[in-house]
XYZ file of C-alpha atoms in Angstrom:
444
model
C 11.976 -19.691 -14.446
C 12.244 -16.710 -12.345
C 13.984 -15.670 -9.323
C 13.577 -14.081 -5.980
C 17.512 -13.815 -5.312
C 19.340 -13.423 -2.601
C 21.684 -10.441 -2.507
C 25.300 -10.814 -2.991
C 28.169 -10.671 -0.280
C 26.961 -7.646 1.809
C 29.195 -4.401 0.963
C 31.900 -3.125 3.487
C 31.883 0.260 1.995
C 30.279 2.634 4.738
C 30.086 5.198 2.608
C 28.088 3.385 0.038
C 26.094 2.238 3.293
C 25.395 5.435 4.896
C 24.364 6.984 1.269
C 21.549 3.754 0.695
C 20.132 4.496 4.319
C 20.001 8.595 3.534
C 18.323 7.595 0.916
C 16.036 5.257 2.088
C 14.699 7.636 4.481
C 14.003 10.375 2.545
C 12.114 7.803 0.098
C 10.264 6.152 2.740
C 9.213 10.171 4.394
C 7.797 10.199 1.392
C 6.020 7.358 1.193
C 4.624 6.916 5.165
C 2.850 11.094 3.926
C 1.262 9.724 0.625
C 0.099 6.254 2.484
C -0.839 8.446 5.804
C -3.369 10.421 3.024
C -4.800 6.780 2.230
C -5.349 4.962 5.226
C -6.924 8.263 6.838
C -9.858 7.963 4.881
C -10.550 3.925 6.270
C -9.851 5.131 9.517
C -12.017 8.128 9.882
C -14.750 6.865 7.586
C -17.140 6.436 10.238
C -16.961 9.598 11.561
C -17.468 11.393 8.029
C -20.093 9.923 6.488
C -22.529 11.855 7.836
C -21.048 15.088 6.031
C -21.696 13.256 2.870
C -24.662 11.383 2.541
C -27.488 11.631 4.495
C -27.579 10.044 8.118
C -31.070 8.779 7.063
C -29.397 6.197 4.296
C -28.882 2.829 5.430
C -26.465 2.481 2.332
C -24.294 5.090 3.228
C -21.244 2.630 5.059
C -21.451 1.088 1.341
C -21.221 4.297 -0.603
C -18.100 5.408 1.785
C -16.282 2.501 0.241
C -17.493 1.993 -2.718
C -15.220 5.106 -2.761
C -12.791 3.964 -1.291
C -12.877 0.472 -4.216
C -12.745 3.621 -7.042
C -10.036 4.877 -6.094
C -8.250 1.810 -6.713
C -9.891 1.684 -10.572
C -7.104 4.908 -10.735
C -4.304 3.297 -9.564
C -3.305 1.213 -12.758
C -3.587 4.446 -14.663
C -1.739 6.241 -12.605
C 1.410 2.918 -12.731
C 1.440 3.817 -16.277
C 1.904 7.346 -16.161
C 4.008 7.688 -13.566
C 5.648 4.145 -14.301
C 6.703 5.465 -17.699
C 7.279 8.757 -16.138
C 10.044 7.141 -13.894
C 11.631 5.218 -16.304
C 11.976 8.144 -18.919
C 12.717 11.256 -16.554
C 14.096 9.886 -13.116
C 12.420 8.350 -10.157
C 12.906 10.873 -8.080
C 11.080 13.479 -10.268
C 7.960 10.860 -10.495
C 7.858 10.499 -6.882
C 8.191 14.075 -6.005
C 5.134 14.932 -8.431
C 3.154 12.045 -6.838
C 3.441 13.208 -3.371
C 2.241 17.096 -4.497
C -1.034 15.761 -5.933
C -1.368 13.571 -2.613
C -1.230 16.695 -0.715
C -3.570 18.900 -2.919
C -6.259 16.253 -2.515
C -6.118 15.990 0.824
C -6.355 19.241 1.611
C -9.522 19.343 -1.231
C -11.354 16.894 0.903
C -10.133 19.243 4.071
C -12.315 21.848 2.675
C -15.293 20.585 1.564
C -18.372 21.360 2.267
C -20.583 19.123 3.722
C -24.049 17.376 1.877
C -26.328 19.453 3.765
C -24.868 22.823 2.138
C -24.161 21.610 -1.460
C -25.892 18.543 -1.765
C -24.692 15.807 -3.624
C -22.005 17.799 -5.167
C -20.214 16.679 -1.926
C -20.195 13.243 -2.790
C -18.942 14.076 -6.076
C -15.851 16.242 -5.088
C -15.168 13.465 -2.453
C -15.538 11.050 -5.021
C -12.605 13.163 -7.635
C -10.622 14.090 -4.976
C -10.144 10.312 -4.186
C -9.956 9.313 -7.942
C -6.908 11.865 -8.301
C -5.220 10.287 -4.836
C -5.846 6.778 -6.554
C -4.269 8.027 -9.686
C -1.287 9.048 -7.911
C -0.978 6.211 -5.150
C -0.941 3.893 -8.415
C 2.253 6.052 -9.552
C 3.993 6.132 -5.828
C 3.799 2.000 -5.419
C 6.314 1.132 -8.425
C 8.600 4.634 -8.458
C 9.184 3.956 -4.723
C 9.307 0.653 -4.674
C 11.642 0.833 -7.298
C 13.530 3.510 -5.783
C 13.657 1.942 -2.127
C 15.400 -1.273 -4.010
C 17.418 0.364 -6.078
C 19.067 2.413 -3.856
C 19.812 -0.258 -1.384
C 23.277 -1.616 -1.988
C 23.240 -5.533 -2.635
C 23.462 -7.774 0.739
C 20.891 -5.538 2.374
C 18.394 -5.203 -0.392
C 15.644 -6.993 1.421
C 16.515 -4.996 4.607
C 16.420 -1.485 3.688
C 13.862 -2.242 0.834
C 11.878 -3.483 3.685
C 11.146 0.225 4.923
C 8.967 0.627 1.933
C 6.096 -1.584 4.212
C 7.382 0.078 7.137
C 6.002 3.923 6.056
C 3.342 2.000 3.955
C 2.061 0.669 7.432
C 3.629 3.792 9.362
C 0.636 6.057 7.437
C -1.548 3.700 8.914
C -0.161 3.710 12.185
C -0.300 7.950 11.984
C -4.113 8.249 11.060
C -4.525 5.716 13.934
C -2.467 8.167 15.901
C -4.345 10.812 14.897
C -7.643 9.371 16.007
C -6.638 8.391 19.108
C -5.379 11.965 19.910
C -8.906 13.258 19.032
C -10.438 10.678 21.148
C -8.776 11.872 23.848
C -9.428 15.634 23.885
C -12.765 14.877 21.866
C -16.214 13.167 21.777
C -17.331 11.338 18.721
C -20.156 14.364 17.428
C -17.005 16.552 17.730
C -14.702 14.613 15.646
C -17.855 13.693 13.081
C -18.648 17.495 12.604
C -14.982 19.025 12.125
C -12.396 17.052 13.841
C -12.005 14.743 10.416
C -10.621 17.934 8.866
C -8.043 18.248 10.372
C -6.864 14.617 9.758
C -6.924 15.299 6.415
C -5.241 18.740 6.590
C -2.269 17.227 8.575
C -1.750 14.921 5.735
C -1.770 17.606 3.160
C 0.751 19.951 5.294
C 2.864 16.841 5.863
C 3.276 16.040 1.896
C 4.167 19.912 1.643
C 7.140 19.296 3.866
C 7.935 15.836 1.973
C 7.761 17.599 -1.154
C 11.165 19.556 0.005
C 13.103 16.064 1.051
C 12.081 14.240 -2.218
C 14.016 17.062 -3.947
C 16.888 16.527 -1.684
C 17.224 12.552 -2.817
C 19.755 10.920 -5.289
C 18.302 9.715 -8.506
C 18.509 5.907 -9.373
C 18.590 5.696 -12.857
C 21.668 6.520 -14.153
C 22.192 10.116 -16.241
C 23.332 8.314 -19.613
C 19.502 6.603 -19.556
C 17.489 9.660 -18.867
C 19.618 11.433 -21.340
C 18.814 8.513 -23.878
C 15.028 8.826 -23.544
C 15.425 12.676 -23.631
C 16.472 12.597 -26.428
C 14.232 9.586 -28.149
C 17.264 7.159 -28.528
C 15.516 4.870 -26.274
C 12.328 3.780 -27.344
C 11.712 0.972 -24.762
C 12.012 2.721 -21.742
C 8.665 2.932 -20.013
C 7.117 1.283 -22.853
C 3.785 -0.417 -23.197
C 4.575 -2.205 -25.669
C 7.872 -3.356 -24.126
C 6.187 -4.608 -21.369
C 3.426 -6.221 -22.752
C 5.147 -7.984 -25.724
C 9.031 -8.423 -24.955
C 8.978 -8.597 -20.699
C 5.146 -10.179 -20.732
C 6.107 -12.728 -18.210
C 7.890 -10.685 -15.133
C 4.193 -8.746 -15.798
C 1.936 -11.988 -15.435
C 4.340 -12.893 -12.496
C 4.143 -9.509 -10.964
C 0.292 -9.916 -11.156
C 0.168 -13.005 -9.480
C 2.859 -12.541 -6.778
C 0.569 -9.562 -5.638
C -3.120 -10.892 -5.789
C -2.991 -13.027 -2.651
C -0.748 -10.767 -0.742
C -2.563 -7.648 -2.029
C -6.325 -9.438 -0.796
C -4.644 -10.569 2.549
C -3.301 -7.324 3.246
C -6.256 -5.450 2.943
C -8.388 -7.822 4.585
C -6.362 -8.245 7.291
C -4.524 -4.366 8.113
C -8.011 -2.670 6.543
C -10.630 -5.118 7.673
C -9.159 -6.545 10.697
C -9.043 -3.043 12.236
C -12.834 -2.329 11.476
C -13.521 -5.837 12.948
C -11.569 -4.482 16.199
C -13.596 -0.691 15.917
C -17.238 -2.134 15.588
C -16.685 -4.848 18.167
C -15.631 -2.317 20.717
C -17.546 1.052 19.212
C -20.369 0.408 21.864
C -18.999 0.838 25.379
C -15.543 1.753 24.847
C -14.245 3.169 21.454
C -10.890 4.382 23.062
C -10.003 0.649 23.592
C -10.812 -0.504 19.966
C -8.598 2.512 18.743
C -5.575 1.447 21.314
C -5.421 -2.033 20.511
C -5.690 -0.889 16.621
C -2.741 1.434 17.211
C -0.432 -0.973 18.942
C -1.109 -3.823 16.726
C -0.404 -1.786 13.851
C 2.901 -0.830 15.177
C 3.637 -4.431 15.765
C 3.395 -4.754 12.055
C 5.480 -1.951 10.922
C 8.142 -3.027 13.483
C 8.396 -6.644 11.953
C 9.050 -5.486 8.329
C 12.508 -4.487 8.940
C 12.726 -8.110 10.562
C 11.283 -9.983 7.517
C 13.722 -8.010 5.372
C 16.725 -8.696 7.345
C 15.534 -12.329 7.184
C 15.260 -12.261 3.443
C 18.534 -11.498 3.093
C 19.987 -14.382 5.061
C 17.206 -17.260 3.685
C 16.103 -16.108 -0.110
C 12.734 -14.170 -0.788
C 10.851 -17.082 -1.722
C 11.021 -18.549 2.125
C 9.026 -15.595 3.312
C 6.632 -15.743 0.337
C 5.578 -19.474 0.751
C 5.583 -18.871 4.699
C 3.104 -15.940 4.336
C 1.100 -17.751 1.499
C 0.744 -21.711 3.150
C 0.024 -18.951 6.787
C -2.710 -17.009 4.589
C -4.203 -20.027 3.242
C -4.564 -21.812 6.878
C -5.216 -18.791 9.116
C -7.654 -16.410 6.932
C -10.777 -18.336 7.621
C -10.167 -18.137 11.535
C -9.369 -14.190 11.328
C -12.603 -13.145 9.244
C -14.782 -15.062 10.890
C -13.814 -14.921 15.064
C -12.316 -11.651 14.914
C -15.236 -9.611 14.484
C -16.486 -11.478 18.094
C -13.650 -11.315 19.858
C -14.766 -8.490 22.792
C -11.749 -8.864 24.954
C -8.885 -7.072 24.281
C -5.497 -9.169 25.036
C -7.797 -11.996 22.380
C -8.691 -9.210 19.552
C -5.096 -8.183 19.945
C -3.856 -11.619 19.331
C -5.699 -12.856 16.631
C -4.769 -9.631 14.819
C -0.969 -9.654 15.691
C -0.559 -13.711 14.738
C -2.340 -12.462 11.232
C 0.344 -10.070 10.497
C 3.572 -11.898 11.532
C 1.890 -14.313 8.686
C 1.646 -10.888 6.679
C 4.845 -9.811 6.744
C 6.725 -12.543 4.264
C 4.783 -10.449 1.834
C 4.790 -7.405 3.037
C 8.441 -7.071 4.092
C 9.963 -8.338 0.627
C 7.131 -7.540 -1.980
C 8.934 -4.522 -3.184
C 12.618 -5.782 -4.146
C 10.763 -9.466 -5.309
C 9.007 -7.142 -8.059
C 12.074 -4.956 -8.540
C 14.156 -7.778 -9.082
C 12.038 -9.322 -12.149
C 12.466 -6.121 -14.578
C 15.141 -4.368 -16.201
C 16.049 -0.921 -15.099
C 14.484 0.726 -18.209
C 11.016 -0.689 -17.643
C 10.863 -1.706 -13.964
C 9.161 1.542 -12.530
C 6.308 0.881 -15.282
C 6.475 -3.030 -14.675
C 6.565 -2.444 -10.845
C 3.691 0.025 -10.830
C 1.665 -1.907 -13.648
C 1.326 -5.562 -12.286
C 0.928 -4.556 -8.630
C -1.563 -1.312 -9.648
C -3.929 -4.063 -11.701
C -4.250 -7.049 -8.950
C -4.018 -4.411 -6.662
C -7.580 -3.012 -8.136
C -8.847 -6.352 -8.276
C -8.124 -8.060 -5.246
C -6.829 -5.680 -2.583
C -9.060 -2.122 -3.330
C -12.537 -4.575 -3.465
C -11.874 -6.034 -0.527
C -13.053 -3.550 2.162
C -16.464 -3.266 0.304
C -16.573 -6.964 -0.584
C -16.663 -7.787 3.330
C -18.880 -5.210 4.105
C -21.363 -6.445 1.516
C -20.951 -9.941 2.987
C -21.634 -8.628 6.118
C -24.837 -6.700 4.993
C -26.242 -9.910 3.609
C -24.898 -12.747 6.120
C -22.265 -14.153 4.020
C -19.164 -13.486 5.856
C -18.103 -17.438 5.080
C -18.315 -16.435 1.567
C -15.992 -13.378 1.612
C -13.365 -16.246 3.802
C -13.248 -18.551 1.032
C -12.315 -15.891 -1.343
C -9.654 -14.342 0.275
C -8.302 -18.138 1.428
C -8.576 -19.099 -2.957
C -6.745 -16.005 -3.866
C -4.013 -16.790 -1.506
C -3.804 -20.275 -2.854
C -3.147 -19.336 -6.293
C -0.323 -17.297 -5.381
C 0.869 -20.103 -2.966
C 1.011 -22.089 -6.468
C 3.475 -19.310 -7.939
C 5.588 -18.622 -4.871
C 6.768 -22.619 -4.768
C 6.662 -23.502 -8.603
C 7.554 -20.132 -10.316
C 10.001 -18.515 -7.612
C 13.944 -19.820 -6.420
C 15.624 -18.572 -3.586
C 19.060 -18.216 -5.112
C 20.226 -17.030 -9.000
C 20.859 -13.728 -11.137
C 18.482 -11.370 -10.467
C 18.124 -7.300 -12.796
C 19.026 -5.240 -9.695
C 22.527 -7.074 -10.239
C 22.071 -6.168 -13.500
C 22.998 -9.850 -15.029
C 20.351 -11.019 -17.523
C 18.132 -14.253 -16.724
């Protein structure tokens, strides 16, 4: 059986204290750039799909994220490379060359010229520009992850670790941010001809900057172990075949632990938004875009809370919270939301579906962290989450619009309610709340 432990006896040591929370915040700048890059392609897809297919096509919506599901094909390729990366040469090195290709794509799609100059050749760059973000999004989930948990010192693993969610949902939060600003200064044909640009040029200038602090962090994994694989005295570290044959089952659990949080999280923070945009697009867009904004900062302000919680009650509280929440309250938030026109209701529904959220969101990181060993658990991090994250979570967007397109929104509900079930099934038979955990370093 595995475990979702609780830390031990939180550390007195300021020093050791103050170094985990430098630390942590230079990790999570990082990490709110690269996920600021993601989430400002959902968020300003309306406004640029004009510049790449042709306003004629009804099929265009589906195209934009049918990209957007690609990208997530990448992402398990990118776990292993930068997964084994990570575990041979040093997380901070991985997550410092993740955050560089980040900012080069971004500032490709900055750049590119629209369909009615090249044709479909914009499609295409928009389509590898995206592929290469995937790619290193996949490698930026498990390094930081592992890094974020790693560097916090035990006792306040599932608080600081918790920050990892709260720059995740922070990049989400900016690209709101950022729409909102152009809202105000700018009309919608403005922001669909040029303003997107800049969106995505602020991400790539921001990742520039990051690129500086990531080089200013303290690596994780000890010197003696990157030495070691230097050198090809260790042979398991970021190995395949380690993972697959000798640490098989922290993988399948991995997998599983992340397919109904992965679906809900999309579906709720991707979806739920887009509900909120279309329902209020007609008469008064700025509205939509405020009560987005605000409820997304109600989520990133509760991670920190569901950590701290964590810490006190065991990991596996939060997990079956969020998964008997996800299985109850789903149906309600895919179907209603999309109707609700008033804004104190859409804001509701929304904010009840993330406090349910966060007892995955706010301890998914040091749960996974805790199931390796440190010379495979950037690669079996990256790995599990990167493959039901592809699956479940990167589908989602463009499995609800489809339902939408053909009337079967009830369909998509039952879906995301199953997937959430099975993991339900993990959290309470597969998961404990108290025992010996790898970031303790004592063997199960």
């Amino acid at each position: 059986m595995s475990t979702t432990s609780q830390s031990a006896v939180p550390s007195t040591d300021g020093a050791a204290l103050r170094r985990s929370i430098s630390n942590t915040l230079k990790g999570s700048a990082g990490n709110l750039v690269e996920w600021y890059d993601v989430y400002v392609y959902s968020v300003f897809a309306v406004y640029f799909e004009s510049q790449f297919f042709s306003p004629e096509d009804k099929n265009s919506t589906l195209y934009v994220w049918a990209i957007f599901a690609a990208t997530f094909l990448m992402r398990p390729i990118g776990a292993w490379f930068f997964g084994r990366f990570a575990d041979r040469h040093g997380r901070r090195l991985a997550l410092t060359v993740s955050v560089t290709l980040m900012a080069f794509c971004s500032f490709i799609i900055a750049i590119t010229p629209t369909a009615a100059s090249i044709g479909i050749w914009a499609a295409i760059i928009l389509l590898f520009a995206r592929l290469l973000q995937g790619f290193a999004t996949g490698g930026e989930y498990g390094a930081s992850a592992t890094y974020m948990s790693e560097a916090a010192i035990p006792g306040r693993r599932g608080f600081l670790s918790s920050f990892h969610y709260v720059t995740l949902v922070g990049g989400h939060v900016l690209a709101q941010l950022t729409l909102f600003v152009m809202l105000t200064f700018w009309a919608k044909p403005e922001i669909s001809e040029w303003g997107w640009r800049i969106a995505f040029g602020i991400g790539g200038i921001a990742a520039v900057v990051v690129f500086w602090l990531r080089r200013g962090m303290d690596e994780s994994l000890s010197e003696s172990s990157i030495e070691a694989a230097r050198e090809g005295k260790d042979k398991k570290s970021g190995s395949m075949y380690e993972l697959f044959v000798h640490q098989w089952r922290p993988l399948l659990l991995c997998f599983l632990i992340t397919a109904g949080g992965t679906i809900a999280f999309y579906t709720y923070s991707v979806n739920g938004p887009k509900m909120i945009q279309s329902a209020f697009a007609g008469n008064d867009p700025m509205t939509g875009t405020l009560i987005n904004l605000g409820v997304l900062a109600f989520l990133m302000v509760l991670q920190p809370v569901g950590g701290w919680l964590s810490d006190i009650i065991g990991r596996k509280s939060l997990l079956v919270f969020f998964g008997v929440g996800g299985v109850l309250y789903s149906w309600y938030l895919i179907t209603q939301l999309p109707h609700q026109h008033d804004a104190t209701l859409a804001f509701l529904t929304l904010a009840l579906g993330f406090v349910i959220l966060t007892g995955y969101t706010s301890i998914n990181a040091v749960v996974k962290a805790e199931l390796f060993p440190t010379h495979i658990r950037a690669l079996g991090v990256g790995f599990g989450y990167a493959l039901a994250n592809s699956l479940f979570g990167g589908t989602a967007p463009l499995l609800y619009q489809g339902a939408l397109k053909t009337g079967h929104v009830d369909w998509f509900a039952i879906y995301v309610t199953a997937t959430i079930a099975v993991s339900l099934v993990v959290y309470v038979f597969f998961l404990t709340n108290k025992g010996p955990n790898w970031l303790d370093g004592t063997r199960k």
